[in-house]
PDB file of C-alpha atoms in Angstrom:
ATOM      1  CA  UNK A   1      -1.378  17.577 -41.841  1.00  0.00           C
ATOM      2  CA  UNK A   2       1.183  17.162 -39.019  1.00  0.00           C
ATOM      3  CA  UNK A   3       0.028  20.344 -37.176  1.00  0.00           C
ATOM      4  CA  UNK A   4      -3.924  19.098 -37.672  1.00  0.00           C
ATOM      5  CA  UNK A   5      -2.482  15.737 -35.578  1.00  0.00           C
ATOM      6  CA  UNK A   6      -0.677  18.092 -33.085  1.00  0.00           C
ATOM      7  CA  UNK A   7      -3.707  20.277 -32.331  1.00  0.00           C
ATOM      8  CA  UNK A   8      -6.084  17.125 -32.122  1.00  0.00           C
ATOM      9  CA  UNK A   9      -3.732  15.281 -29.973  1.00  0.00           C
ATOM     10  CA  UNK A  10      -6.315  15.841 -26.512  1.00  0.00           C
ATOM     11  CA  UNK A  11      -9.114  14.745 -28.506  1.00  0.00           C
ATOM     12  CA  UNK A  12      -7.491  11.624 -29.829  1.00  0.00           C
ATOM     13  CA  UNK A  13      -6.110  10.856 -26.186  1.00  0.00           C
ATOM     14  CA  UNK A  14      -9.951  11.255 -25.057  1.00  0.00           C
ATOM     15  CA  UNK A  15     -10.698   8.814 -27.455  1.00  0.00           C
ATOM     16  CA  UNK A  16      -8.645   6.464 -26.161  1.00  0.00           C
ATOM     17  CA  UNK A  17     -11.066   5.678 -23.220  1.00  0.00           C
ATOM     18  CA  UNK A  18     -14.198   4.682 -25.685  1.00  0.00           C
ATOM     19  CA  UNK A  19     -12.481   3.094 -28.583  1.00  0.00           C
ATOM     20  CA  UNK A  20     -10.553   0.448 -26.648  1.00  0.00           C
ATOM     21  CA  UNK A  21     -13.479  -1.142 -25.148  1.00  0.00           C
ATOM     22  CA  UNK A  22     -13.962  -2.546 -29.091  1.00  0.00           C
ATOM     23  CA  UNK A  23     -10.053  -3.850 -29.201  1.00  0.00           C
ATOM     24  CA  UNK A  24     -10.158  -7.596 -28.276  1.00  0.00           C
ATOM     25  CA  UNK A  25      -7.152  -7.566 -25.762  1.00  0.00           C
ATOM     26  CA  UNK A  26      -6.234  -9.373 -22.867  1.00  0.00           C
ATOM     27  CA  UNK A  27      -4.741  -6.925 -20.954  1.00  0.00           C
ATOM     28  CA  UNK A  28      -4.050  -6.951 -17.438  1.00  0.00           C
ATOM     29  CA  UNK A  29      -3.102  -4.253 -14.823  1.00  0.00           C
ATOM     30  CA  UNK A  30      -0.614  -1.774 -16.326  1.00  0.00           C
ATOM     31  CA  UNK A  31       2.871  -3.118 -15.810  1.00  0.00           C
ATOM     32  CA  UNK A  32       2.218  -6.440 -15.899  1.00  0.00           C
ATOM     33  CA  UNK A  33       4.435  -8.016 -18.460  1.00  0.00           C
ATOM     34  CA  UNK A  34       2.735 -11.509 -17.967  1.00  0.00           C
ATOM     35  CA  UNK A  35      -0.889 -10.822 -18.758  1.00  0.00           C
ATOM     36  CA  UNK A  36      -2.372 -13.461 -21.400  1.00  0.00           C
ATOM     37  CA  UNK A  37      -3.262 -12.301 -24.549  1.00  0.00           C
ATOM     38  CA  UNK A  38      -6.986 -12.940 -25.511  1.00  0.00           C
ATOM     39  CA  UNK A  39      -7.099 -12.384 -29.081  1.00  0.00           C
ATOM     40  CA  UNK A  40      -5.346  -9.418 -31.064  1.00  0.00           C
ATOM     41  CA  UNK A  41      -7.342  -7.362 -33.027  1.00  0.00           C
ATOM     42  CA  UNK A  42      -4.729  -6.035 -35.272  1.00  0.00           C
ATOM     43  CA  UNK A  43      -2.329  -8.682 -36.451  1.00  0.00           C
ATOM     44  CA  UNK A  44      -2.577 -11.236 -34.156  1.00  0.00           C
ATOM     45  CA  UNK A  45       0.215 -14.110 -35.176  1.00  0.00           C
ATOM     46  CA  UNK A  46      -0.071 -13.335 -38.356  1.00  0.00           C
ATOM     47  CA  UNK A  47       3.500 -12.632 -38.708  1.00  0.00           C
ATOM     48  CA  UNK A  48       4.270 -15.536 -36.644  1.00  0.00           C
ATOM     49  CA  UNK A  49       2.530 -17.709 -39.507  1.00  0.00           C
ATOM     50  CA  UNK A  50       4.443 -16.227 -42.243  1.00  0.00           C
ATOM     51  CA  UNK A  51       1.159 -14.411 -43.895  1.00  0.00           C
ATOM     52  CA  UNK A  52       1.755 -12.340 -46.588  1.00  0.00           C
ATOM     53  CA  UNK A  53       1.862  -8.613 -46.036  1.00  0.00           C
ATOM     54  CA  UNK A  54      -1.228  -6.463 -45.973  1.00  0.00           C
ATOM     55  CA  UNK A  55      -0.071  -4.293 -47.848  1.00  0.00           C
ATOM     56  CA  UNK A  56       3.467  -4.564 -50.428  1.00  0.00           C
ATOM     57  CA  UNK A  57       4.200  -0.963 -49.803  1.00  0.00           C
ATOM     58  CA  UNK A  58       4.407  -1.486 -45.906  1.00  0.00           C
ATOM     59  CA  UNK A  59       7.238  -2.237 -43.770  1.00  0.00           C
ATOM     60  CA  UNK A  60       8.126  -3.073 -40.427  1.00  0.00           C
ATOM     61  CA  UNK A  61       9.179  -0.888 -37.834  1.00  0.00           C
ATOM     62  CA  UNK A  62      10.048  -1.555 -34.519  1.00  0.00           C
ATOM     63  CA  UNK A  63       9.447   0.721 -31.444  1.00  0.00           C
ATOM     64  CA  UNK A  64      10.864   0.936 -27.949  1.00  0.00           C
ATOM     65  CA  UNK A  65       7.905   1.283 -25.050  1.00  0.00           C
ATOM     66  CA  UNK A  66       7.959   1.122 -21.585  1.00  0.00           C
ATOM     67  CA  UNK A  67       9.022  -2.105 -20.395  1.00  0.00           C
ATOM     68  CA  UNK A  68       6.080  -4.115 -18.947  1.00  0.00           C
ATOM     69  CA  UNK A  69       3.190  -1.510 -20.893  1.00  0.00           C
ATOM     70  CA  UNK A  70       3.668  -2.941 -24.522  1.00  0.00           C
ATOM     71  CA  UNK A  71       0.254  -4.317 -24.554  1.00  0.00           C
ATOM     72  CA  UNK A  72      -0.855  -0.707 -23.749  1.00  0.00           C
ATOM     73  CA  UNK A  73       1.040   0.821 -25.957  1.00  0.00           C
ATOM     74  CA  UNK A  74      -0.419  -1.273 -28.599  1.00  0.00           C
ATOM     75  CA  UNK A  75      -4.110  -0.701 -27.366  1.00  0.00           C
ATOM     76  CA  UNK A  76      -3.130   3.303 -27.176  1.00  0.00           C
ATOM     77  CA  UNK A  77      -1.234   3.188 -30.714  1.00  0.00           C
ATOM     78  CA  UNK A  78      -4.783   1.210 -32.141  1.00  0.00           C
ATOM     79  CA  UNK A  79      -7.026   3.723 -30.880  1.00  0.00           C
ATOM     80  CA  UNK A  80      -4.857   6.721 -32.042  1.00  0.00           C
ATOM     81  CA  UNK A  81      -4.557   5.036 -35.611  1.00  0.00           C
ATOM     82  CA  UNK A  82      -8.697   5.183 -35.384  1.00  0.00           C
ATOM     83  CA  UNK A  83      -8.684   8.542 -34.083  1.00  0.00           C
ATOM     84  CA  UNK A  84      -6.913  10.011 -36.847  1.00  0.00           C
ATOM     85  CA  UNK A  85      -8.687   7.893 -39.362  1.00  0.00           C
ATOM     86  CA  UNK A  86      -4.874   6.403 -40.592  1.00  0.00           C
ATOM     87  CA  UNK A  87      -6.250   2.534 -40.815  1.00  0.00           C
ATOM     88  CA  UNK A  88      -5.473   2.483 -44.387  1.00  0.00           C
ATOM     89  CA  UNK A  89      -1.525   2.992 -43.538  1.00  0.00           C
ATOM     90  CA  UNK A  90      -1.231   0.499 -40.253  1.00  0.00           C
ATOM     91  CA  UNK A  91      -1.153  -3.185 -41.156  1.00  0.00           C
ATOM     92  CA  UNK A  92       0.000  -5.726 -38.351  1.00  0.00           C
ATOM     93  CA  UNK A  93       1.147  -4.831 -34.690  1.00  0.00           C
ATOM     94  CA  UNK A  94       2.719  -7.332 -32.689  1.00  0.00           C
ATOM     95  CA  UNK A  95       4.201  -7.770 -29.660  1.00  0.00           C
ATOM     96  CA  UNK A  96       6.787 -11.072 -29.085  1.00  0.00           C
ATOM     97  CA  UNK A  97       5.418 -13.176 -26.558  1.00  0.00           C
ATOM     98  CA  UNK A  98       5.998 -17.097 -25.935  1.00  0.00           C
ATOM     99  CA  UNK A  99       3.450 -19.807 -24.231  1.00  0.00           C
ATOM    100  CA  UNK A 100       5.368 -20.151 -20.635  1.00  0.00           C
ATOM    101  CA  UNK A 101       4.082 -22.721 -18.306  1.00  0.00           C
ATOM    102  CA  UNK A 102       4.716 -22.282 -14.507  1.00  0.00           C
ATOM    103  CA  UNK A 103       3.478 -23.827 -11.127  1.00  0.00           C
ATOM    104  CA  UNK A 104       1.737 -21.241  -9.007  1.00  0.00           C
ATOM    105  CA  UNK A 105       0.555 -22.634  -5.286  1.00  0.00           C
ATOM    106  CA  UNK A 106       0.779 -26.298  -6.733  1.00  0.00           C
ATOM    107  CA  UNK A 107      -1.223 -25.726  -9.590  1.00  0.00           C
ATOM    108  CA  UNK A 108       0.045 -25.086 -14.007  1.00  0.00           C
ATOM    109  CA  UNK A 109      -0.518 -22.124 -15.386  1.00  0.00           C
ATOM    110  CA  UNK A 110      -0.093 -21.242 -19.132  1.00  0.00           C
ATOM    111  CA  UNK A 111       0.637 -17.380 -20.128  1.00  0.00           C
ATOM    112  CA  UNK A 112       1.864 -15.261 -22.996  1.00  0.00           C
ATOM    113  CA  UNK A 113       4.931 -14.293 -21.695  1.00  0.00           C
ATOM    114  CA  UNK A 114       6.749 -10.880 -23.449  1.00  0.00           C
ATOM    115  CA  UNK A 115      10.387 -12.050 -24.237  1.00  0.00           C
ATOM    116  CA  UNK A 116      11.298  -8.970 -25.701  1.00  0.00           C
ATOM    117  CA  UNK A 117      10.601  -6.474 -22.900  1.00  0.00           C
ATOM    118  CA  UNK A 118      10.492  -3.117 -24.190  1.00  0.00           C
ATOM    119  CA  UNK A 119       9.475  -3.537 -28.428  1.00  0.00           C
ATOM    120  CA  UNK A 120       6.676  -3.332 -30.408  1.00  0.00           C
ATOM    121  CA  UNK A 121       6.619  -4.365 -34.107  1.00  0.00           C
ATOM    122  CA  UNK A 122       4.279  -1.923 -36.237  1.00  0.00           C
ATOM    123  CA  UNK A 123       3.779  -2.928 -40.178  1.00  0.00           C
ATOM    124  CA  UNK A 124       2.798   0.542 -41.910  1.00  0.00           C
ATOM    125  CA  UNK A 125       3.160   2.856 -44.623  1.00  0.00           C
ATOM    126  CA  UNK A 126       5.549   5.498 -42.484  1.00  0.00           C
ATOM    127  CA  UNK A 127       5.251   8.952 -43.326  1.00  0.00           C
ATOM    128  CA  UNK A 128       5.355  12.433 -41.042  1.00  0.00           C
ATOM    129  CA  UNK A 129       1.787  11.612 -40.228  1.00  0.00           C
ATOM    130  CA  UNK A 130       2.373   8.697 -38.886  1.00  0.00           C
ATOM    131  CA  UNK A 131       5.626   9.070 -37.517  1.00  0.00           C
ATOM    132  CA  UNK A 132       3.869  11.753 -35.447  1.00  0.00           C
ATOM    133  CA  UNK A 133       1.230   9.393 -34.173  1.00  0.00           C
ATOM    134  CA  UNK A 134       3.850   7.072 -33.479  1.00  0.00           C
ATOM    135  CA  UNK A 135       5.898   9.215 -31.265  1.00  0.00           C
ATOM    136  CA  UNK A 136       3.191  10.689 -29.114  1.00  0.00           C
ATOM    137  CA  UNK A 137       1.617   7.355 -28.369  1.00  0.00           C
ATOM    138  CA  UNK A 138       1.791   7.194 -24.747  1.00  0.00           C
ATOM    139  CA  UNK A 139       4.504   5.401 -23.194  1.00  0.00           C
ATOM    140  CA  UNK A 140       6.421   5.300 -26.169  1.00  0.00           C
ATOM    141  CA  UNK A 141       9.967   6.636 -26.128  1.00  0.00           C
ATOM    142  CA  UNK A 142      11.113   6.224 -30.061  1.00  0.00           C
ATOM    143  CA  UNK A 143      11.861   4.075 -32.835  1.00  0.00           C
ATOM    144  CA  UNK A 144      14.546   1.277 -33.586  1.00  0.00           C
ATOM    145  CA  UNK A 145      16.689   3.515 -35.665  1.00  0.00           C
ATOM    146  CA  UNK A 146      20.189   4.331 -37.249  1.00  0.00           C
ATOM    147  CA  UNK A 147      21.033   8.179 -37.176  1.00  0.00           C
ATOM    148  CA  UNK A 148      17.622  10.011 -37.862  1.00  0.00           C
ATOM    149  CA  UNK A 149      16.073   7.170 -39.837  1.00  0.00           C
ATOM    150  CA  UNK A 150      13.982   4.918 -38.218  1.00  0.00           C
ATOM    151  CA  UNK A 151      15.236   1.356 -39.307  1.00  0.00           C
ATOM    152  CA  UNK A 152      12.543  -0.910 -41.951  1.00  0.00           C
ATOM    153  CA  UNK A 153      13.076  -4.417 -41.384  1.00  0.00           C
ATOM    154  CA  UNK A 154      12.185  -7.696 -43.852  1.00  0.00           C
ATOM    155  CA  UNK A 155       9.334 -10.003 -43.443  1.00  0.00           C
ATOM    156  CA  UNK A 156      11.874 -12.589 -42.663  1.00  0.00           C
ATOM    157  CA  UNK A 157      13.810 -10.408 -39.839  1.00  0.00           C
ATOM    158  CA  UNK A 158      10.119  -9.722 -38.268  1.00  0.00           C
ATOM    159  CA  UNK A 159       9.509 -13.775 -38.749  1.00  0.00           C
ATOM    160  CA  UNK A 160      12.826 -14.770 -37.215  1.00  0.00           C
ATOM    161  CA  UNK A 161      11.977 -12.819 -34.059  1.00  0.00           C
ATOM    162  CA  UNK A 162       8.388 -13.486 -33.633  1.00  0.00           C
ATOM    163  CA  UNK A 163       8.336 -17.332 -35.112  1.00  0.00           C
ATOM    164  CA  UNK A 164       8.032 -19.194 -31.541  1.00  0.00           C
ATOM    165  CA  UNK A 165       7.123 -22.416 -32.426  1.00  0.00           C
ATOM    166  CA  UNK A 166       9.264 -24.073 -30.440  1.00  0.00           C
ATOM    167  CA  UNK A 167       6.678 -23.647 -27.463  1.00  0.00           C
ATOM    168  CA  UNK A 168       7.924 -24.058 -23.954  1.00  0.00           C
ATOM    169  CA  UNK A 169       8.253 -27.465 -22.606  1.00  0.00           C
ATOM    170  CA  UNK A 170       7.646 -28.771 -19.217  1.00  0.00           C
ATOM    171  CA  UNK A 171      10.944 -28.990 -17.231  1.00  0.00           C
ATOM    172  CA  UNK A 172      11.426 -29.784 -13.210  1.00  0.00           C
ATOM    173  CA  UNK A 173      13.502 -26.927 -11.489  1.00  0.00           C
ATOM    174  CA  UNK A 174      16.865 -27.038 -11.624  1.00  0.00           C
ATOM    175  CA  UNK A 175      19.115 -26.272  -8.341  1.00  0.00           C
ATOM    176  CA  UNK A 176      21.174 -24.085 -10.042  1.00  0.00           C
ATOM    177  CA  UNK A 177      22.885 -20.551  -8.242  1.00  0.00           C
ATOM    178  CA  UNK A 178      23.317 -17.726 -10.562  1.00  0.00           C
ATOM    179  CA  UNK A 179      24.812 -14.198  -9.761  1.00  0.00           C
ATOM    180  CA  UNK A 180      23.797 -11.065 -11.291  1.00  0.00           C
ATOM    181  CA  UNK A 181      26.803 -10.237 -13.966  1.00  0.00           C
ATOM    182  CA  UNK A 182      27.581 -13.769 -14.275  1.00  0.00           C
ATOM    183  CA  UNK A 183      27.796 -14.917 -17.789  1.00  0.00           C
ATOM    184  CA  UNK A 184      25.930 -17.375 -19.673  1.00  0.00           C
ATOM    185  CA  UNK A 185      25.117 -19.012 -22.721  1.00  0.00           C
ATOM    186  CA  UNK A 186      21.121 -19.712 -23.805  1.00  0.00           C
ATOM    187  CA  UNK A 187      20.610 -23.219 -25.252  1.00  0.00           C
ATOM    188  CA  UNK A 188      17.301 -23.141 -26.337  1.00  0.00           C
ATOM    189  CA  UNK A 189      14.998 -21.077 -28.120  1.00  0.00           C
ATOM    190  CA  UNK A 190      15.327 -18.604 -30.748  1.00  0.00           C
ATOM    191  CA  UNK A 191      18.521 -17.052 -28.701  1.00  0.00           C
ATOM    192  CA  UNK A 192      20.064 -20.558 -28.830  1.00  0.00           C
ATOM    193  CA  UNK A 193      24.045 -20.105 -28.606  1.00  0.00           C
ATOM    194  CA  UNK A 194      22.904 -16.242 -27.624  1.00  0.00           C
ATOM    195  CA  UNK A 195      25.928 -15.113 -24.923  1.00  0.00           C
ATOM    196  CA  UNK A 196      24.964 -12.917 -22.398  1.00  0.00           C
ATOM    197  CA  UNK A 197      25.245 -11.718 -18.616  1.00  0.00           C
ATOM    198  CA  UNK A 198      22.672 -12.055 -16.078  1.00  0.00           C
ATOM    199  CA  UNK A 199      20.771  -8.883 -14.944  1.00  0.00           C
ATOM    200  CA  UNK A 200      18.454 -10.249 -12.694  1.00  0.00           C
ATOM    201  CA  UNK A 201      17.630 -13.879 -10.996  1.00  0.00           C
ATOM    202  CA  UNK A 202      13.982 -14.909  -9.942  1.00  0.00           C
ATOM    203  CA  UNK A 203      14.596 -17.624  -7.705  1.00  0.00           C
ATOM    204  CA  UNK A 204      10.600 -18.470  -7.216  1.00  0.00           C
ATOM    205  CA  UNK A 205      10.123 -18.997 -10.900  1.00  0.00           C
ATOM    206  CA  UNK A 206      13.952 -20.344 -11.884  1.00  0.00           C
ATOM    207  CA  UNK A 207      14.188 -17.468 -14.846  1.00  0.00           C
ATOM    208  CA  UNK A 208      17.014 -15.255 -15.614  1.00  0.00           C
ATOM    209  CA  UNK A 209      16.694 -11.925 -17.243  1.00  0.00           C
ATOM    210  CA  UNK A 210      19.634 -12.558 -19.677  1.00  0.00           C
ATOM    211  CA  UNK A 211      21.089  -9.336 -21.612  1.00  0.00           C
ATOM    212  CA  UNK A 212      21.724 -10.210 -24.980  1.00  0.00           C
ATOM    213  CA  UNK A 213      22.312  -8.114 -27.987  1.00  0.00           C
ATOM    214  CA  UNK A 214      19.792  -8.003 -30.766  1.00  0.00           C
ATOM    215  CA  UNK A 215      19.761  -5.562 -33.475  1.00  0.00           C
ATOM    216  CA  UNK A 216      23.202  -4.002 -31.896  1.00  0.00           C
ATOM    217  CA  UNK A 217      21.291  -3.082 -28.896  1.00  0.00           C
ATOM    218  CA  UNK A 218      21.505  -4.817 -25.167  1.00  0.00           C
ATOM    219  CA  UNK A 219      17.904  -6.324 -24.859  1.00  0.00           C
ATOM    220  CA  UNK A 220      16.962  -8.095 -21.726  1.00  0.00           C
ATOM    221  CA  UNK A 221      15.245 -11.522 -22.046  1.00  0.00           C
ATOM    222  CA  UNK A 222      13.573 -13.757 -19.961  1.00  0.00           C
ATOM    223  CA  UNK A 223      14.620 -17.183 -19.938  1.00  0.00           C
ATOM    224  CA  UNK A 224      14.209 -20.572 -17.562  1.00  0.00           C
ATOM    225  CA  UNK A 225      17.324 -21.840 -15.828  1.00  0.00           C
ATOM    226  CA  UNK A 226      16.921 -24.961 -17.480  1.00  0.00           C
ATOM    227  CA  UNK A 227      17.615 -23.170 -21.059  1.00  0.00           C
ATOM    228  CA  UNK A 228      20.948 -21.417 -19.664  1.00  0.00           C
ATOM    229  CA  UNK A 229      24.295 -22.981 -18.988  1.00  0.00           C
ATOM    230  CA  UNK A 230      27.421 -20.832 -17.344  1.00  0.00           C
ATOM    231  CA  UNK A 231      29.792 -19.721 -19.863  1.00  0.00           C
ATOM    232  CA  UNK A 232      33.070 -21.315 -19.354  1.00  0.00           C
ATOM    233  CA  UNK A 233      36.144 -18.761 -18.356  1.00  0.00           C
TER     234      UNK A 233
END
């Protein structure tokens, strides 16, 4: 069937433009990791709420996507699964997000911000056909894997990453200065007590991009100035 998948690849790609109208996603412009999610057609927040697996034979996998295109990857993957009639092999598809409140022009806005850029969690029965469908999805660079085998994650591991019950608290901006490469410690949220190096500083939003180690891989995560402290030398 893998050969059939390859031969009909163009048809599946063409079907995305029509099938995505039926996908209830709050997708904004390409490359915007801060666009609000307006209802996930597959998955939603089911994993975060501890819902039982759709199929006990399904396992969770993490696929790497271009940073900022996580929602586009989810949308394209759902379209390709439907085009190849593989719906029975896929359960939930999750993008790690958290509600974030920020000020813009004197007004408060709450958005769902992607906090693990470049990661999409997929629950599925992974076989050769699904491997080809995932790998050939636009803007997908591969699986999180060890050697030649994609890493399967447990429900508990996925819940730990997706459960963001600690909704962002409103805190005043802090008059702190951070520099790229500086070592900091995260003091709140799921990465509490994680140490990492500052990769980027956004003075306007009062946020930092900090590189932390997740699953043994350096990963950028965005945190508020209020939720980090400078590591002691």
